[in-house]
DNA sequence: GTCTATAGCCTGATAGAC
DNA sequence: GTCTATCAGGCTATAGAC
């Protein structure tokens, strides 16, 4: 029963660290900052994690693993390819809209994740949902490179969120453009037209 | 004539700092690191910049200002909307392919740029090229929200570069997918089909 | 314009009491 | 498991000689 307490504290630390790393990145958040948010001393963190790197890695893994399932579900269900595309775009947009920490961590890993960590995350977390995306892409447009089309599908959604903080200051920028429902509608329409979905 | 030397050194510092900030971000690069790359002491940097923030800001401004022009040109030339779209995608892809520092800095600013800096960059650097993009979007698809379509156009290109380090480990990932020419071809084809270009 | 020296603070990480 | 105390070093920024 000793382990129960330890695991809970460990998970509590991870859950406090996730939004901090999402906002400040690895080098922008110190162990002292995290310990303060957790409500403990910095030394105590080292009882649960051997060093800062491991804490960061575990926080990231936890943040990512949960999310991959929801996306895979939307992709592997039944229905015509067009219906599944629409469902994927909807659920992916909703996910990005409701969990900014996940999105920020994803951006950060793409930007500065080291190679071994990226490989691990790609193979253990994103491989399955991405495979489902390429399968759908293949059905939708057999004449197109499925890998590239899958990336385009994800990028179309993600970029609207990534640019939200700057679009406010760009010509034609309005707050409706940040509404996940509008983003999903725009992206679905664009993709269905491009891929001649029925 | 005193200023000439000072300006040169100042610019030299900026040019050394740009790739470092692109790789490590603001908090990941110290004044000592920069001074070492420049070949001077840390104290000397403070003769040219009042503090680290200002050095970062000036480096960013310099990295961005140059680039905006090339994009605007491709958009404002003559030709049918479809031709101009193709030319925009080509030049934008080429730019991203040949200047990874610019791309990384752009990603970083979207991720963690503070509001006043984003406003400045948006209004002074990206406003004109983005306006040209929305104008093109309007011509291509009057029934579509021009602002959202312009974002989609940029996002389609950028995301293929952003994901390059991780796509290597994803199903179907091949090195050809990183070739700017292939990316441009894929994106152009997708957009022209979606927008019914002639 | 650049240097050395240094102030004052923050960093990751450890030692050892409880 | 958590604490206080601490180490060794890095950080931004400044002072003052040259």
Tab-separated table of C-alpha atoms (C1' of nucleotides) in Angstrom:
chain	number	residue	atom	x	y	z
A	1	UNK	CA	0.000	0.000	0.000
A	2	UNK	CA	2.987	2.260	0.260
A	3	UNK	CA	3.129	2.616	-3.492
A	4	UNK	CA	-0.345	4.048	-3.788
A	5	UNK	CA	0.594	7.298	-2.110
A	6	UNK	CA	3.753	7.597	-4.130
A	7	UNK	CA	1.954	7.032	-7.409
A	8	UNK	CA	-0.691	9.583	-6.592
A	9	UNK	CA	1.862	12.236	-5.749
A	10	UNK	CA	3.827	11.350	-8.846
A	11	UNK	CA	0.760	11.766	-11.027
A	12	UNK	CA	-0.153	14.985	-9.264
A	13	UNK	CA	3.288	16.380	-10.059
A	14	UNK	CA	2.918	15.362	-13.689
A	15	UNK	CA	-0.482	16.979	-13.984
A	16	UNK	CA	0.818	20.222	-12.512
A	17	UNK	CA	3.907	20.158	-14.732
A	18	UNK	CA	2.098	19.622	-18.050
A	19	UNK	CA	0.571	23.097	-18.414
A	20	UNK	CA	3.804	24.660	-17.209
A	21	UNK	CA	5.963	22.882	-19.780
A	22	UNK	CA	3.310	23.632	-22.419
A	23	UNK	CA	3.592	27.338	-21.659
A	24	UNK	CA	7.314	27.710	-21.015
A	25	UNK	CA	9.049	24.774	-22.636
A	26	UNK	CA	11.731	22.643	-21.063
A	27	UNK	CA	14.255	25.378	-20.400
A	28	UNK	CA	11.608	27.908	-19.451
A	29	UNK	CA	10.367	25.985	-16.408
A	30	UNK	CA	12.544	25.213	-13.395
A	31	UNK	CA	12.207	22.437	-10.854
A	32	UNK	CA	11.620	25.111	-8.237
A	33	UNK	CA	8.708	26.534	-10.243
A	34	UNK	CA	7.137	23.108	-10.499
A	35	UNK	CA	7.658	22.332	-6.829
A	36	UNK	CA	5.991	25.626	-5.970
A	37	UNK	CA	2.965	24.778	-8.119
A	38	UNK	CA	2.791	21.334	-6.569
A	39	UNK	CA	3.107	22.778	-3.072
A	40	UNK	CA	6.263	20.986	-2.024
A	41	UNK	CA	10.010	21.469	-1.986
A	42	UNK	CA	12.244	21.049	-5.001
A	43	UNK	CA	14.112	18.246	-3.286
A	44	UNK	CA	10.911	16.229	-2.962
A	45	UNK	CA	10.532	16.113	-6.740
A	46	UNK	CA	13.787	14.194	-6.927
A	47	UNK	CA	12.263	11.449	-4.840
A	48	UNK	CA	9.738	10.791	-7.636
A	49	UNK	CA	11.910	11.498	-10.679
A	50	UNK	CA	15.636	10.940	-11.062
A	51	UNK	CA	16.104	14.253	-12.872
A	52	UNK	CA	14.336	17.038	-14.766
A	53	UNK	CA	14.601	15.282	-18.127
A	54	UNK	CA	12.723	12.262	-16.849
A	55	UNK	CA	10.005	14.427	-15.316
A	56	UNK	CA	9.583	16.224	-18.636
A	57	UNK	CA	9.507	13.002	-20.593
A	58	UNK	CA	6.936	11.395	-18.312
A	59	UNK	CA	4.746	14.497	-18.361
A	60	UNK	CA	4.831	14.502	-22.146
A	61	UNK	CA	4.089	10.821	-22.459
A	62	UNK	CA	1.119	11.195	-20.156
A	63	UNK	CA	-0.209	14.215	-22.021
A	64	UNK	CA	0.030	12.462	-25.382
A	65	UNK	CA	-1.026	8.905	-24.660
A	66	UNK	CA	-4.526	9.778	-23.526
A	67	UNK	CA	-5.292	11.797	-26.616
A	68	UNK	CA	-4.360	9.386	-29.354
A	69	UNK	CA	-7.262	7.055	-28.604
A	70	UNK	CA	-10.049	9.518	-29.273
A	71	UNK	CA	-8.669	10.293	-32.698
A	72	UNK	CA	-8.227	6.658	-33.641
A	73	UNK	CA	-11.834	5.912	-32.732
A	74	UNK	CA	-13.225	8.573	-35.026
A	75	UNK	CA	-11.177	7.172	-37.884
A	76	UNK	CA	-11.860	3.485	-37.500
A	77	UNK	CA	-15.644	3.640	-37.215
A	78	UNK	CA	-18.073	2.757	-39.978
A	79	UNK	CA	-19.499	4.932	-42.732
A	80	UNK	CA	-18.403	6.182	-46.133
A	81	UNK	CA	-14.900	7.655	-46.439
A	82	UNK	CA	-16.424	11.117	-46.642
A	83	UNK	CA	-18.389	10.581	-43.466
A	84	UNK	CA	-15.315	9.333	-41.675
A	85	UNK	CA	-13.310	12.305	-42.897
A	86	UNK	CA	-15.917	14.655	-41.522
A	87	UNK	CA	-15.965	12.789	-38.231
A	88	UNK	CA	-12.179	12.878	-38.000
A	89	UNK	CA	-12.010	16.603	-38.676
A	90	UNK	CA	-14.740	17.260	-36.125
A	91	UNK	CA	-13.152	15.239	-33.334
A	92	UNK	CA	-9.629	16.453	-34.080
A	93	UNK	CA	-10.750	20.076	-34.083
A	94	UNK	CA	-12.688	19.584	-30.879
A	95	UNK	CA	-9.660	18.004	-29.216
A	96	UNK	CA	-7.410	20.913	-30.191
A	97	UNK	CA	-9.993	23.419	-29.068
A	98	UNK	CA	-10.538	21.955	-25.645
A	99	UNK	CA	-6.950	21.076	-24.777
A	100	UNK	CA	-4.529	23.899	-25.580
A	101	UNK	CA	-1.818	22.268	-23.466
A	102	UNK	CA	-1.770	19.215	-25.681
A	103	UNK	CA	-1.538	21.375	-28.761
A	104	UNK	CA	1.282	23.488	-27.344
A	105	UNK	CA	3.249	20.402	-26.286
A	106	UNK	CA	2.779	18.931	-29.741
A	107	UNK	CA	4.095	22.112	-31.337
A	108	UNK	CA	7.025	22.149	-28.943
A	109	UNK	CA	7.991	18.573	-29.637
A	110	UNK	CA	7.874	19.214	-33.377
A	111	UNK	CA	10.042	22.255	-32.856
A	112	UNK	CA	12.668	21.096	-30.414
A	113	UNK	CA	12.053	17.466	-29.531
A	114	UNK	CA	15.228	15.438	-29.669
A	115	UNK	CA	15.416	12.574	-32.115
A	116	UNK	CA	15.142	9.634	-29.745
A	117	UNK	CA	12.160	11.194	-27.976
A	118	UNK	CA	10.421	11.955	-31.275
A	119	UNK	CA	10.987	8.410	-32.435
A	120	UNK	CA	9.486	7.024	-29.243
A	121	UNK	CA	6.457	9.307	-29.371
A	122	UNK	CA	5.914	8.635	-33.059
A	123	UNK	CA	6.069	4.888	-32.731
A	124	UNK	CA	4.294	4.441	-29.417
A	125	UNK	CA	1.659	7.172	-29.562
A	126	UNK	CA	0.997	8.492	-33.050
A	127	UNK	CA	1.656	5.450	-35.172
A	128	UNK	CA	-1.815	3.898	-34.872
A	129	UNK	CA	-3.934	7.023	-35.400
A	130	UNK	CA	-1.691	8.133	-38.225
A	131	UNK	CA	-1.981	4.753	-39.908
A	132	UNK	CA	-5.756	5.079	-39.728
A	133	UNK	CA	-5.429	8.532	-41.305
A	134	UNK	CA	-3.358	7.258	-44.219
A	135	UNK	CA	-5.832	4.397	-44.735
A	136	UNK	CA	-8.645	6.917	-44.969
A	137	UNK	CA	-6.569	9.099	-47.279
A	138	UNK	CA	-5.984	6.121	-49.545
A	139	UNK	CA	-9.709	5.456	-49.797
A	140	UNK	CA	-10.516	9.095	-50.458
A	141	UNK	CA	-7.883	9.722	-53.127
A	142	UNK	CA	-6.062	6.650	-54.446
A	143	UNK	CA	-4.170	8.819	-56.929
A	144	UNK	CA	-2.620	10.864	-54.136
A	145	UNK	CA	0.303	10.086	-51.840
A	146	UNK	CA	-1.531	8.870	-48.728
A	147	UNK	CA	1.202	9.934	-46.316
A	148	UNK	CA	1.255	13.498	-47.627
A	149	UNK	CA	-2.506	13.730	-47.712
A	150	UNK	CA	-2.750	12.584	-44.104
A	151	UNK	CA	-0.266	15.278	-43.086
A	152	UNK	CA	-2.256	17.855	-45.025
A	153	UNK	CA	-5.453	16.833	-43.253
A	154	UNK	CA	-3.890	17.315	-39.845
A	155	UNK	CA	-2.048	20.486	-40.834
A	156	UNK	CA	-5.164	22.172	-42.127
A	157	UNK	CA	-6.787	21.816	-38.728
A	158	UNK	CA	-3.749	22.513	-36.571
A	159	UNK	CA	-2.562	25.629	-38.333
A	160	UNK	CA	-5.786	27.476	-37.658
A	161	UNK	CA	-5.140	26.957	-33.944
A	162	UNK	CA	-1.417	27.669	-34.140
A	163	UNK	CA	-2.018	31.037	-35.764
A	164	UNK	CA	-4.853	32.086	-33.474
A	165	UNK	CA	-2.710	34.482	-31.392
A	166	UNK	CA	-1.469	36.338	-34.474
A	167	UNK	CA	-4.537	36.219	-36.720
A	168	UNK	CA	-6.194	38.691	-34.412
A	169	UNK	CA	-3.840	41.314	-35.833
A	170	UNK	CA	-4.022	40.225	-39.468
A	171	UNK	CA	-6.388	41.639	-42.108
A	172	UNK	CA	-9.851	40.093	-41.937
A	173	UNK	CA	-9.213	38.393	-38.620
A	174	UNK	CA	-12.367	37.942	-36.565
A	175	UNK	CA	-13.055	36.032	-33.384
A	176	UNK	CA	-15.369	33.598	-35.188
A	177	UNK	CA	-12.313	32.245	-36.961
A	178	UNK	CA	-11.184	30.755	-33.655
A	179	UNK	CA	-14.398	28.839	-33.106
A	180	UNK	CA	-13.601	25.130	-33.474
A	181	UNK	CA	-16.944	24.557	-35.200
A	182	UNK	CA	-16.131	27.111	-37.881
A	183	UNK	CA	-12.657	25.690	-38.348
A	184	UNK	CA	-14.044	22.168	-38.727
A	185	UNK	CA	-16.644	23.344	-41.238
A	186	UNK	CA	-14.081	25.215	-43.315
A	187	UNK	CA	-11.578	22.350	-43.371
A	188	UNK	CA	-14.185	19.679	-44.115
A	189	UNK	CA	-15.591	21.688	-46.996
A	190	UNK	CA	-12.159	22.296	-48.449
A	191	UNK	CA	-11.086	18.661	-48.210
A	192	UNK	CA	-14.329	17.231	-49.545
A	193	UNK	CA	-14.154	19.524	-52.566
A	194	UNK	CA	-10.531	18.616	-53.195
A	195	UNK	CA	-11.123	14.911	-52.862
A	196	UNK	CA	-14.460	14.779	-54.628
A	197	UNK	CA	-16.092	13.009	-51.710
A	198	UNK	CA	-19.680	11.914	-52.038
B	1	UNK	CA	32.227	57.307	-39.211
B	2	UNK	CA	32.185	55.924	-35.703
B	3	UNK	CA	28.748	54.489	-36.250
B	4	UNK	CA	29.781	52.352	-39.176
B	5	UNK	CA	31.884	50.015	-37.082
B	6	UNK	CA	29.241	49.851	-34.395
B	7	UNK	CA	26.494	48.990	-36.867
B	8	UNK	CA	28.553	46.278	-38.474
B	9	UNK	CA	29.298	44.619	-35.164
B	10	UNK	CA	25.692	44.989	-34.172
B	11	UNK	CA	24.532	43.290	-37.353
B	12	UNK	CA	27.151	40.597	-36.961
B	13	UNK	CA	25.840	39.826	-33.478
B	14	UNK	CA	22.289	39.639	-34.803
B	15	UNK	CA	23.270	37.295	-37.588
B	16	UNK	CA	25.052	34.986	-35.183
B	17	UNK	CA	22.167	35.092	-32.727
B	18	UNK	CA	19.388	34.247	-35.201
B	19	UNK	CA	20.241	30.556	-35.728
B	20	UNK	CA	20.885	30.155	-31.997
B	21	UNK	CA	17.499	31.567	-30.973
B	22	UNK	CA	15.882	29.528	-33.743
B	23	UNK	CA	17.366	26.352	-32.291
B	24	UNK	CA	17.089	27.011	-28.570
B	25	UNK	CA	14.468	29.667	-28.075
B	26	UNK	CA	14.753	32.716	-25.859
B	27	UNK	CA	15.344	30.902	-22.572
B	28	UNK	CA	17.513	28.228	-24.172
B	29	UNK	CA	20.241	30.621	-25.300
B	30	UNK	CA	22.322	32.711	-22.916
B	31	UNK	CA	24.179	35.933	-23.529
B	32	UNK	CA	27.375	34.039	-22.801
B	33	UNK	CA	26.579	31.521	-25.552
B	34	UNK	CA	25.969	34.297	-28.029
B	35	UNK	CA	29.091	36.207	-27.057
B	36	UNK	CA	31.088	33.015	-27.512
B	37	UNK	CA	29.676	32.502	-31.007
B	38	UNK	CA	30.394	36.125	-31.850
B	39	UNK	CA	33.900	35.881	-30.442
B	40	UNK	CA	33.662	38.569	-27.813
B	41	UNK	CA	32.814	38.971	-24.136
B	42	UNK	CA	29.291	38.943	-22.751
B	43	UNK	CA	29.749	42.477	-21.485
B	44	UNK	CA	30.447	43.739	-24.992
B	45	UNK	CA	26.986	42.669	-26.115
B	46	UNK	CA	25.516	45.141	-23.643
B	47	UNK	CA	27.240	47.950	-25.467
B	48	UNK	CA	25.136	47.183	-28.564
B	49	UNK	CA	21.885	46.115	-26.919
B	50	UNK	CA	20.407	47.379	-23.643
B	51	UNK	CA	19.364	43.870	-22.599
B	52	UNK	CA	18.695	40.346	-23.825
B	53	UNK	CA	15.079	41.033	-24.717
B	54	UNK	CA	16.063	43.808	-27.095
B	55	UNK	CA	18.714	41.622	-28.732
B	56	UNK	CA	16.117	38.903	-29.254
B	57	UNK	CA	13.571	41.326	-30.615
B	58	UNK	CA	16.024	42.906	-33.067
B	59	UNK	CA	17.234	39.507	-34.235
B	60	UNK	CA	13.662	38.433	-34.889
B	61	UNK	CA	12.723	41.611	-36.685
B	62	UNK	CA	15.729	41.266	-38.935
B	63	UNK	CA	15.015	37.609	-39.678
B	64	UNK	CA	11.401	38.342	-40.593
B	65	UNK	CA	11.537	41.620	-42.452
B	66	UNK	CA	13.694	40.336	-45.282
B	67	UNK	CA	11.464	37.407	-46.011
B	68	UNK	CA	8.100	39.050	-46.343
B	69	UNK	CA	8.998	40.778	-49.588
B	70	UNK	CA	9.659	37.657	-51.647
B	71	UNK	CA	6.267	36.274	-50.766
B	72	UNK	CA	4.430	39.471	-51.594
B	73	UNK	CA	6.054	39.603	-55.019
B	74	UNK	CA	4.881	36.135	-55.978
B	75	UNK	CA	1.348	37.084	-55.015
B	76	UNK	CA	1.054	40.451	-56.668
B	77	UNK	CA	2.308	39.525	-60.140
B	78	UNK	CA	0.146	38.982	-63.181
B	79	UNK	CA	-1.591	35.854	-64.416
B	80	UNK	CA	-4.777	33.968	-63.662
B	81	UNK	CA	-5.610	33.311	-60.017
B	82	UNK	CA	-4.619	29.672	-60.460
B	83	UNK	CA	-1.250	30.649	-61.876
B	84	UNK	CA	-0.656	33.039	-59.019
B	85	UNK	CA	-1.644	30.380	-56.501
B	86	UNK	CA	0.865	27.987	-57.995
B	87	UNK	CA	3.546	30.661	-57.961
B	88	UNK	CA	2.797	31.519	-54.342
B	89	UNK	CA	2.963	27.895	-53.224
B	90	UNK	CA	6.215	27.397	-55.114
B	91	UNK	CA	7.966	30.434	-53.680
B	92	UNK	CA	6.622	29.919	-50.164
B	93	UNK	CA	7.732	26.286	-50.160
B	94	UNK	CA	11.133	27.216	-51.511
B	95	UNK	CA	11.548	29.861	-48.834
B	96	UNK	CA	10.703	27.410	-46.073
B	97	UNK	CA	13.000	24.804	-47.542
B	98	UNK	CA	16.022	27.020	-47.831
B	99	UNK	CA	15.702	28.913	-44.567
B	100	UNK	CA	14.978	26.591	-41.635
B	101	UNK	CA	15.893	29.343	-39.165
B	102	UNK	CA	13.103	31.561	-40.417
B	103	UNK	CA	10.637	28.704	-40.153
B	104	UNK	CA	11.731	27.787	-36.628
B	105	UNK	CA	11.509	31.411	-35.476
B	106	UNK	CA	8.050	31.675	-36.994
B	107	UNK	CA	6.937	28.551	-35.141
B	108	UNK	CA	8.425	29.883	-31.926
B	109	UNK	CA	6.700	33.226	-32.193
B	110	UNK	CA	3.369	31.523	-32.816
B	111	UNK	CA	3.983	29.340	-29.796
B	112	UNK	CA	5.321	31.734	-27.202
B	113	UNK	CA	5.485	35.203	-28.662
B	114	UNK	CA	4.081	37.787	-26.289
B	115	UNK	CA	1.094	39.785	-27.410
B	116	UNK	CA	2.732	43.142	-28.072
B	117	UNK	CA	5.522	41.515	-30.090
B	118	UNK	CA	3.041	39.461	-32.125
B	119	UNK	CA	1.011	42.560	-32.831
B	120	UNK	CA	4.065	44.399	-34.043
B	121	UNK	CA	5.251	41.550	-36.243
B	122	UNK	CA	1.772	40.987	-37.644
B	123	UNK	CA	1.195	44.612	-38.509
B	124	UNK	CA	4.649	45.566	-39.698
B	125	UNK	CA	5.812	42.389	-41.418
B	126	UNK	CA	3.010	40.007	-42.300
B	127	UNK	CA	0.163	42.384	-42.948
B	128	UNK	CA	0.974	43.121	-46.592
B	129	UNK	CA	1.755	39.582	-47.789
B	130	UNK	CA	-1.242	38.251	-45.899
B	131	UNK	CA	-3.512	40.841	-47.470
B	132	UNK	CA	-2.281	39.724	-50.885
B	133	UNK	CA	-3.074	36.148	-49.880
B	134	UNK	CA	-6.614	36.961	-48.861
B	135	UNK	CA	-7.110	38.889	-52.097
B	136	UNK	CA	-6.018	35.842	-54.057
B	137	UNK	CA	-8.247	33.620	-51.926
B	138	UNK	CA	-11.207	35.867	-52.671
B	139	UNK	CA	-10.633	35.565	-56.406
B	140	UNK	CA	-10.203	31.798	-56.232
B	141	UNK	CA	-13.229	31.046	-54.099
B	142	UNK	CA	-15.647	33.931	-53.531
B	143	UNK	CA	-17.986	31.624	-51.604
B	144	UNK	CA	-15.301	30.868	-49.023
B	145	UNK	CA	-14.082	32.953	-46.069
B	146	UNK	CA	-10.959	34.564	-47.545
B	147	UNK	CA	-9.167	34.882	-44.220
B	148	UNK	CA	-9.595	31.211	-43.378
B	149	UNK	CA	-8.640	30.108	-46.859
B	150	UNK	CA	-5.445	32.168	-46.739
B	151	UNK	CA	-4.532	30.522	-43.433
B	152	UNK	CA	-5.256	27.108	-44.923
B	153	UNK	CA	-2.991	27.835	-47.873
B	154	UNK	CA	-0.078	28.740	-45.627
B	155	UNK	CA	-0.762	25.928	-43.174
B	156	UNK	CA	-0.785	23.282	-45.863
B	157	UNK	CA	2.737	24.228	-46.830
B	158	UNK	CA	4.137	24.889	-43.382
B	159	UNK	CA	2.882	21.754	-41.679
B	160	UNK	CA	4.783	19.494	-44.059
B	161	UNK	CA	7.966	21.199	-42.897
B	162	UNK	CA	6.972	21.340	-39.241
B	163	UNK	CA	6.394	17.601	-39.129
B	164	UNK	CA	9.516	16.634	-41.043
B	165	UNK	CA	11.448	15.484	-37.958
B	166	UNK	CA	8.657	13.161	-36.836
B	167	UNK	CA	7.327	11.922	-40.181
B	168	UNK	CA	10.479	9.905	-40.584
B	169	UNK	CA	9.145	7.597	-37.885
B	170	UNK	CA	5.528	7.516	-39.045
B	171	UNK	CA	3.987	4.893	-41.357
B	172	UNK	CA	4.697	5.562	-45.026
B	173	UNK	CA	7.232	8.285	-44.313
B	174	UNK	CA	9.908	8.578	-46.967
B	175	UNK	CA	12.638	11.107	-47.589
B	176	UNK	CA	10.994	12.323	-50.794
B	177	UNK	CA	8.231	13.775	-48.659
B	178	UNK	CA	10.690	16.366	-47.391
B	179	UNK	CA	11.605	17.591	-50.855
B	180	UNK	CA	10.194	21.114	-51.264
B	181	UNK	CA	9.315	20.390	-54.887
B	182	UNK	CA	7.178	17.417	-53.895
B	183	UNK	CA	5.521	19.388	-51.144
B	184	UNK	CA	4.723	22.238	-53.539
B	185	UNK	CA	3.303	19.819	-56.108
B	186	UNK	CA	1.128	18.076	-53.548
B	187	UNK	CA	-0.230	21.289	-52.051
B	188	UNK	CA	-0.874	22.952	-55.408
B	189	UNK	CA	-2.744	19.922	-56.692
B	190	UNK	CA	-4.857	19.723	-53.552
B	191	UNK	CA	-5.740	23.414	-53.566
B	192	UNK	CA	-6.486	23.620	-57.280
B	193	UNK	CA	-8.826	20.648	-57.023
B	194	UNK	CA	-10.544	22.142	-53.998
B	195	UNK	CA	-10.952	25.550	-55.574
B	196	UNK	CA	-11.787	24.378	-59.079
B	197	UNK	CA	-8.986	26.404	-60.610
B	198	UNK	CA	-8.516	26.402	-64.357
C	1	DG	C1'	34.220	49.281	-28.043
C	2	DT	C1'	36.035	45.838	-25.619
C	3	DC	C1'	37.955	43.988	-21.634
C	4	DT	C1'	38.104	41.762	-16.555
C	5	DA	C1'	35.857	41.430	-12.367
C	6	DT	C1'	32.013	40.967	-9.870
C	7	DA	C1'	27.305	41.513	-7.791
C	8	DG	C1'	23.132	39.108	-6.969
C	9	DC	C1'	20.168	35.802	-8.224
C	10	DC	C1'	18.608	31.291	-10.135
C	11	DT	C1'	19.749	26.669	-11.672
C	12	DG	C1'	19.855	21.340	-11.206
C	13	DA	C1'	20.993	18.281	-7.987
C	14	DT	C1'	22.567	16.127	-3.381
C	15	DA	C1'	23.153	15.173	1.869
C	16	DG	C1'	21.215	14.028	5.804
C	17	DA	C1'	17.726	14.859	9.576
C	18	DC	C1'	13.040	13.532	10.667
D	1	DG	C1'	8.332	11.133	1.555
D	2	DT	C1'	9.306	15.454	2.710
D	3	DC	C1'	12.056	18.760	4.762
D	4	DT	C1'	16.170	22.392	5.296
D	5	DA	C1'	20.638	23.410	4.037
D	6	DT	C1'	23.904	23.529	0.725
D	7	DC	C1'	27.071	22.970	-3.368
D	8	DA	C1'	28.939	24.229	-7.669
D	9	DG	C1'	27.990	26.553	-11.423
D	10	DG	C1'	25.215	29.437	-14.829
D	11	DC	C1'	22.454	33.490	-15.467
D	12	DT	C1'	21.668	38.757	-16.581
D	13	DA	C1'	23.558	42.864	-15.960
D	14	DT	C1'	26.801	46.501	-14.242
D	15	DA	C1'	31.319	48.988	-12.888
D	16	DG	C1'	35.319	50.753	-14.189
D	17	DA	C1'	39.983	50.297	-16.512
D	18	DC	C1'	41.970	50.728	-21.058
